[in-house]
Amino acid sequence: MSGEAYYRDGIGKIFRGLGRAEGGVTMQTAYLVPEPNNKYDRNAVRVVVMGEQVGHVPQEVSAAIARVCAGVGRGNVATVLARIWARNDDGTWRSRVTLMFSGDRESEKDYAAERQQADAYYAEREAERARKEAEKAAREAHKEARRAAGAVEGQYWPLLKPTISELKRQKRMEEARDLLEQCIYAAERETGVTGEVPDPWPSEQMSVVLRRLREYPRELAFLERYVGACGDQEVPDSVMSRLSRSRLAVERENATAE
């Protein structure tokens, strides 16, 4: 095809009539209308689609096409399938018309619909990215709140585990006991953020240390404190086992004292 640039308005009307204001691709029947009085080419053949001229048959083949048109019989108009591509660039239509003498067809395209699909896709991706960032920020905030609630002298209490283990190894039980007591309080404060049962580690270690110090009533008190901190949530079996042994130890001690 040639001359599409001179017929942009007509091509624009075609796509607007199809409801494709931003352009696309359409397959339409093209009418081939001879123009014997064309001053540039006596074999010129106009190409008309949906009542709009969209260009001319290329001059190098116009003579052959004109002969075909002449052979269709009086009152008839030769037709051919046409592929029309167009895009509306800020009100200016860019286009290309291809006469499909082979009869091959292509899928219709609507650039507005494709753009809307692309916009929806990228909006969904952006929403997903924002959701993930919000979740990450929430996790970080939760983590920070947890660490702040569970701080002992500026340190998150689980970081003191190696120190406590070393104090026990050195048999500095009183120091281990005092530090564990702070860790127990910190673990309890942490539950205000997590909503879970307190971490049993400091209470269980306190049980070990107080048993070595033979402070059985105090061991029992800390274990019962832990059970109370669990509220209506399930208490770990390891704590319940220590609690039973601690009660027996206190009962034996009381019996011996009597």
mmCIF file of C-alpha atoms in Angstrom, residues 5-236:
data_model
loop_
_atom_site.group_PDB
_atom_site.id
_atom_site.type_symbol
_atom_site.label_atom_id
_atom_site.label_comp_id
_atom_site.label_asym_id
_atom_site.label_seq_id
_atom_site.Cartn_x
_atom_site.Cartn_y
_atom_site.Cartn_z
ATOM 1 C CA ALA A 5 -0.063 9.135 5.514
ATOM 2 C CA TYR A 6 -2.500 11.207 3.406
ATOM 3 C CA TYR A 7 -5.498 9.359 4.788
ATOM 4 C CA ARG A 8 -4.832 9.397 8.519
ATOM 5 C CA ASP A 9 -8.190 10.945 9.340
ATOM 6 C CA GLY A 10 -10.042 8.192 7.490
ATOM 7 C CA ILE A 11 -8.023 5.492 9.208
ATOM 8 C CA GLY A 12 -8.693 7.202 12.532
ATOM 9 C CA LYS A 13 -12.438 7.099 11.782
ATOM 10 C CA ILE A 14 -12.206 3.376 11.077
ATOM 11 C CA PHE A 15 -10.585 2.614 14.432
ATOM 12 C CA ARG A 16 -12.845 4.948 16.363
ATOM 13 C CA GLY A 17 -15.795 3.247 14.688
ATOM 14 C CA LEU A 18 -14.421 -0.077 15.922
ATOM 15 C CA GLY A 19 -14.197 1.332 19.435
ATOM 16 C CA ARG A 20 -10.398 1.326 19.385
ATOM 17 C CA ALA A 21 -9.530 4.932 20.075
ATOM 18 C CA GLU A 22 -5.856 4.148 20.632
ATOM 19 C CA GLY A 23 -5.465 1.978 17.556
ATOM 20 C CA GLY A 24 -4.478 -1.618 17.066
ATOM 21 C CA VAL A 25 -4.710 -4.139 14.242
ATOM 22 C CA THR A 26 -7.823 -5.026 12.291
ATOM 23 C CA MET A 27 -8.552 -7.300 9.349
ATOM 24 C CA GLN A 28 -11.120 -5.775 6.993
ATOM 25 C CA THR A 29 -12.457 -6.175 3.498
ATOM 26 C CA ALA A 30 -10.819 -3.609 1.219
ATOM 27 C CA TYR A 31 -12.607 -2.424 -1.944
ATOM 28 C CA LEU A 32 -10.361 -1.762 -4.938
ATOM 29 C CA VAL A 33 -11.720 1.184 -6.924
ATOM 30 C CA PRO A 34 -9.973 2.116 -10.220
ATOM 31 C CA GLU A 35 -9.182 5.820 -10.809
ATOM 32 C CA PRO A 36 -8.601 6.126 -14.574
ATOM 33 C CA ASN A 37 -8.605 9.927 -14.310
ATOM 34 C CA ASN A 38 -5.773 10.038 -11.722
ATOM 35 C CA LYS A 39 -3.275 12.567 -13.086
ATOM 36 C CA TYR A 40 -0.289 10.749 -11.599
ATOM 37 C CA ASP A 41 -1.133 7.197 -12.682
ATOM 38 C CA ARG A 42 -3.879 6.271 -15.154
ATOM 39 C CA ASN A 43 -3.842 2.748 -13.627
ATOM 40 C CA ALA A 44 -4.315 4.081 -10.068
ATOM 41 C CA VAL A 45 -6.552 2.019 -7.795
ATOM 42 C CA ARG A 46 -8.021 3.454 -4.645
ATOM 43 C CA VAL A 47 -8.292 1.269 -1.537
ATOM 44 C CA VAL A 48 -11.471 1.853 0.461
ATOM 45 C CA VAL A 49 -12.271 0.270 3.836
ATOM 46 C CA MET A 50 -15.525 0.834 5.701
ATOM 47 C CA GLY A 51 -16.304 3.756 3.411
ATOM 48 C CA GLU A 52 -12.958 5.477 4.055
ATOM 49 C CA GLN A 53 -10.129 5.739 1.583
ATOM 50 C CA VAL A 54 -6.973 4.415 3.220
ATOM 51 C CA GLY A 55 -4.497 4.711 0.339
ATOM 52 C CA HIS A 56 -3.691 3.450 -3.163
ATOM 53 C CA VAL A 57 -2.394 0.221 -4.582
ATOM 54 C CA PRO A 58 1.406 0.639 -5.081
ATOM 55 C CA GLN A 59 2.161 2.048 -8.528
ATOM 56 C CA GLU A 60 4.441 -0.863 -9.468
ATOM 57 C CA VAL A 61 1.477 -3.253 -9.354
ATOM 58 C CA SER A 62 -1.334 -0.833 -10.134
ATOM 59 C CA ALA A 63 -1.575 -1.852 -13.822
ATOM 60 C CA ALA A 64 -2.021 -5.529 -12.907
ATOM 61 C CA ILE A 65 -4.564 -4.750 -10.206
ATOM 62 C CA ALA A 66 -6.451 -2.379 -12.522
ATOM 63 C CA ARG A 67 -6.794 -5.210 -15.070
ATOM 64 C CA VAL A 68 -8.168 -7.492 -12.339
ATOM 65 C CA CYS A 69 -10.656 -4.805 -11.335
ATOM 66 C CA ALA A 70 -11.779 -4.390 -14.926
ATOM 67 C CA GLY A 71 -12.504 -8.083 -15.124
ATOM 68 C CA VAL A 72 -14.946 -8.315 -12.199
ATOM 69 C CA GLY A 73 -17.855 -7.217 -14.353
ATOM 70 C CA ARG A 74 -20.008 -4.139 -14.552
ATOM 71 C CA GLY A 75 -21.518 -3.091 -11.234
ATOM 72 C CA ASN A 76 -19.094 -5.184 -9.200
ATOM 73 C CA VAL A 77 -16.064 -4.061 -7.178
ATOM 74 C CA ALA A 78 -12.951 -6.140 -6.615
ATOM 75 C CA THR A 79 -12.152 -6.847 -2.962
ATOM 76 C CA VAL A 80 -9.208 -8.154 -0.999
ATOM 77 C CA LEU A 81 -8.503 -8.767 2.659
ATOM 78 C CA ALA A 82 -6.557 -5.903 4.243
ATOM 79 C CA ARG A 83 -4.528 -5.776 7.411
ATOM 80 C CA ILE A 84 -4.653 -2.308 8.943
ATOM 81 C CA TRP A 85 -2.279 -1.306 11.691
ATOM 82 C CA ALA A 86 -2.712 2.081 13.355
ATOM 83 C CA ARG A 87 -1.678 3.899 16.495
ATOM 84 C CA ASN A 88 -3.015 7.145 17.889
ATOM 85 C CA ASP A 89 -0.032 9.186 19.089
ATOM 86 C CA ASP A 90 -1.502 12.170 20.926
ATOM 87 C CA GLY A 91 -4.109 12.724 18.230
ATOM 88 C CA THR A 92 -1.894 11.917 15.243
ATOM 89 C CA TRP A 93 -2.627 8.597 13.595
ATOM 90 C CA ARG A 94 0.282 6.476 12.382
ATOM 91 C CA SER A 95 -0.786 3.644 10.118
ATOM 92 C CA ARG A 96 0.146 0.905 7.716
ATOM 93 C CA VAL A 97 -2.227 -0.927 5.378
ATOM 94 C CA THR A 98 -1.213 -4.268 3.874
ATOM 95 C CA LEU A 99 -3.288 -5.967 1.194
ATOM 96 C CA MET A 100 -3.388 -9.673 2.020
ATOM 97 C CA PHE A 101 -3.688 -11.233 -1.433
ATOM 98 C CA SER A 102 -2.657 -14.533 0.189
ATOM 99 C CA GLY A 103 -5.801 -14.471 2.309
ATOM 100 C CA ASP A 104 -3.803 -14.890 5.528
ATOM 101 C CA ARG A 105 -5.433 -13.400 8.603
ATOM 102 C CA GLU A 106 -4.058 -12.081 11.902
ATOM 103 C CA SER A 107 -5.601 -11.669 15.309
ATOM 104 C CA GLU A 108 -7.393 -8.416 16.003
ATOM 105 C CA LYS A 109 -5.697 -6.091 18.474
ATOM 106 C CA ASP A 110 -6.982 -3.250 20.570
ATOM 107 C CA TYR A 111 -4.140 -1.150 21.942
ATOM 108 C CA ALA A 112 -6.386 0.514 24.531
ATOM 109 C CA ALA A 113 -7.385 -2.879 25.915
ATOM 110 C CA GLU A 114 -3.778 -4.056 25.852
ATOM 111 C CA ARG A 115 -2.675 -0.878 27.622
ATOM 112 C CA GLN A 116 -5.381 -1.325 30.232
ATOM 113 C CA GLN A 117 -4.275 -4.912 30.762
ATOM 114 C CA ALA A 118 -0.668 -3.777 31.061
ATOM 115 C CA ASP A 119 -1.657 -0.978 33.449
ATOM 116 C CA ALA A 120 -3.624 -3.451 35.549
ATOM 117 C CA TYR A 121 -0.690 -5.874 35.546
ATOM 118 C CA TYR A 122 1.812 -3.246 36.642
ATOM 119 C CA ALA A 123 -0.636 -1.833 39.188
ATOM 120 C CA GLU A 124 -1.026 -5.336 40.615
ATOM 121 C CA ARG A 125 2.745 -5.758 40.717
ATOM 122 C CA GLU A 126 3.133 -2.404 42.445
ATOM 123 C CA ALA A 127 0.426 -3.293 44.945
ATOM 124 C CA GLU A 128 2.158 -6.608 45.631
ATOM 125 C CA ARG A 129 5.498 -4.839 46.069
ATOM 126 C CA ALA A 130 3.909 -2.326 48.432
ATOM 127 C CA ARG A 131 2.222 -5.160 50.355
ATOM 128 C CA LYS A 132 5.509 -7.002 50.748
ATOM 129 C CA GLU A 133 7.278 -3.833 51.853
ATOM 130 C CA ALA A 134 4.518 -3.156 54.377
ATOM 131 C CA GLU A 135 4.757 -6.724 55.678
ATOM 132 C CA LYS A 136 8.531 -6.427 55.929
ATOM 133 C CA ALA A 137 8.220 -3.113 57.768
ATOM 134 C CA ALA A 138 5.653 -4.670 60.103
ATOM 135 C CA ARG A 139 7.973 -7.618 60.782
ATOM 136 C CA GLU A 140 10.870 -5.286 61.467
ATOM 137 C CA ALA A 141 8.736 -3.139 63.761
ATOM 138 C CA HIS A 142 7.505 -6.250 65.572
ATOM 139 C CA LYS A 143 11.065 -7.522 65.888
ATOM 140 C CA GLU A 144 12.258 -4.187 67.223
ATOM 141 C CA ALA A 145 9.366 -3.967 69.696
ATOM 142 C CA ARG A 146 10.110 -7.506 70.842
ATOM 143 C CA ARG A 147 13.790 -6.753 71.330
ATOM 144 C CA ALA A 148 12.994 -3.542 73.194
ATOM 145 C CA ALA A 149 10.529 -5.309 75.500
ATOM 146 C CA GLY A 150 12.984 -8.149 76.125
ATOM 147 C CA ALA A 151 16.007 -5.974 76.835
ATOM 148 C CA VAL A 152 18.254 -6.534 79.868
ATOM 149 C CA GLU A 153 20.675 -3.676 80.425
ATOM 150 C CA GLY A 154 20.388 -2.701 76.761
ATOM 151 C CA GLN A 155 20.790 -6.235 75.385
ATOM 152 C CA TYR A 156 18.126 -8.546 74.017
ATOM 153 C CA TRP A 157 17.998 -11.230 76.699
ATOM 154 C CA PRO A 158 18.704 -14.305 74.444
ATOM 155 C CA LEU A 159 22.096 -12.741 73.701
ATOM 156 C CA LEU A 160 22.961 -13.289 77.371
ATOM 157 C CA LYS A 161 22.690 -17.068 77.112
ATOM 158 C CA PRO A 162 26.442 -17.583 76.531
ATOM 159 C CA THR A 163 27.224 -15.367 79.524
ATOM 160 C CA ILE A 164 24.873 -17.357 81.760
ATOM 161 C CA SER A 165 26.301 -20.649 80.517
ATOM 162 C CA GLU A 166 29.817 -19.423 81.305
ATOM 163 C CA LEU A 167 28.793 -18.314 84.810
ATOM 164 C CA LYS A 168 27.360 -21.780 85.426
ATOM 165 C CA ARG A 169 30.512 -23.408 84.091
ATOM 166 C CA GLN A 170 32.570 -21.308 86.497
ATOM 167 C CA LYS A 171 30.137 -22.255 89.296
ATOM 168 C CA ARG A 172 29.251 -18.606 89.863
ATOM 169 C CA MET A 173 25.692 -19.617 90.587
ATOM 170 C CA GLU A 174 24.574 -16.516 92.467
ATOM 171 C CA GLU A 175 25.581 -14.294 89.559
ATOM 172 C CA ALA A 176 23.877 -16.642 87.111
ATOM 173 C CA ARG A 177 20.760 -16.593 89.288
ATOM 174 C CA ASP A 178 20.601 -12.795 89.401
ATOM 175 C CA LEU A 179 21.067 -12.477 85.648
ATOM 176 C CA LEU A 180 18.499 -15.199 84.972
ATOM 177 C CA GLU A 181 15.963 -13.372 87.120
ATOM 178 C CA GLN A 182 16.269 -10.325 84.863
ATOM 179 C CA CYS A 183 15.950 -12.555 81.814
ATOM 180 C CA ILE A 184 12.752 -14.080 83.211
ATOM 181 C CA TYR A 185 11.210 -10.633 83.644
ATOM 182 C CA ALA A 186 12.360 -9.680 80.118
ATOM 183 C CA ALA A 187 10.831 -12.846 78.613
ATOM 184 C CA GLU A 188 7.554 -12.027 80.361
ATOM 185 C CA ARG A 189 7.593 -8.470 78.985
ATOM 186 C CA GLU A 190 8.223 -9.895 75.536
ATOM 187 C CA THR A 191 4.939 -11.802 75.649
ATOM 188 C CA GLY A 192 3.130 -8.465 75.688
ATOM 189 C CA VAL A 193 4.381 -8.052 72.112
ATOM 190 C CA THR A 194 4.180 -11.639 70.857
ATOM 191 C CA GLY A 195 1.032 -12.811 72.632
ATOM 192 C CA GLU A 196 2.739 -16.175 73.090
ATOM 193 C CA VAL A 197 3.824 -18.040 76.183
ATOM 194 C CA PRO A 198 7.128 -16.778 77.595
ATOM 195 C CA ASP A 199 10.275 -18.483 76.395
ATOM 196 C CA PRO A 200 10.850 -21.211 79.016
ATOM 197 C CA TRP A 201 14.657 -21.145 78.749
ATOM 198 C CA PRO A 202 15.410 -18.629 81.541
ATOM 199 C CA SER A 203 12.899 -20.244 83.915
ATOM 200 C CA GLU A 204 14.287 -23.705 83.254
ATOM 201 C CA GLN A 205 17.843 -22.487 83.745
ATOM 202 C CA MET A 206 16.780 -20.756 86.932
ATOM 203 C CA SER A 207 15.404 -24.113 88.111
ATOM 204 C CA VAL A 208 18.798 -25.733 87.456
ATOM 205 C CA VAL A 209 20.729 -22.979 89.247
ATOM 206 C CA LEU A 210 18.442 -22.766 92.290
ATOM 207 C CA ARG A 211 18.485 -26.534 92.667
ATOM 208 C CA ARG A 212 22.266 -26.456 92.769
ATOM 209 C CA LEU A 213 22.018 -23.695 95.351
ATOM 210 C CA ARG A 214 19.430 -25.839 97.175
ATOM 211 C CA GLU A 215 16.954 -22.962 97.095
ATOM 212 C CA TYR A 216 14.002 -25.291 96.503
ATOM 213 C CA PRO A 217 11.165 -22.991 97.572
ATOM 214 C CA ARG A 218 12.533 -20.252 95.366
ATOM 215 C CA GLU A 219 12.861 -22.689 92.465
ATOM 216 C CA LEU A 220 9.222 -23.673 92.943
ATOM 217 C CA ALA A 221 8.158 -20.011 93.107
ATOM 218 C CA PHE A 222 9.836 -19.195 89.781
ATOM 219 C CA LEU A 223 8.350 -22.245 88.073
ATOM 220 C CA GLU A 224 4.894 -21.401 89.351
ATOM 221 C CA ARG A 225 5.463 -17.828 88.220
ATOM 222 C CA TYR A 226 6.164 -19.140 84.722
ATOM 223 C CA VAL A 227 2.974 -21.231 84.733
ATOM 224 C CA GLY A 228 1.017 -18.166 85.815
ATOM 225 C CA ALA A 229 2.579 -16.107 82.994
ATOM 226 C CA CYS A 230 1.288 -18.666 80.492
ATOM 227 C CA GLY A 231 -2.285 -17.829 81.448
ATOM 228 C CA ASP A 232 -4.729 -20.094 79.653
ATOM 229 C CA GLN A 233 -2.154 -21.172 77.077
ATOM 230 C CA GLU A 234 -0.517 -24.567 77.184
ATOM 231 C CA VAL A 235 2.538 -24.857 79.428
ATOM 232 C CA PRO A 236 5.527 -26.697 77.883
#
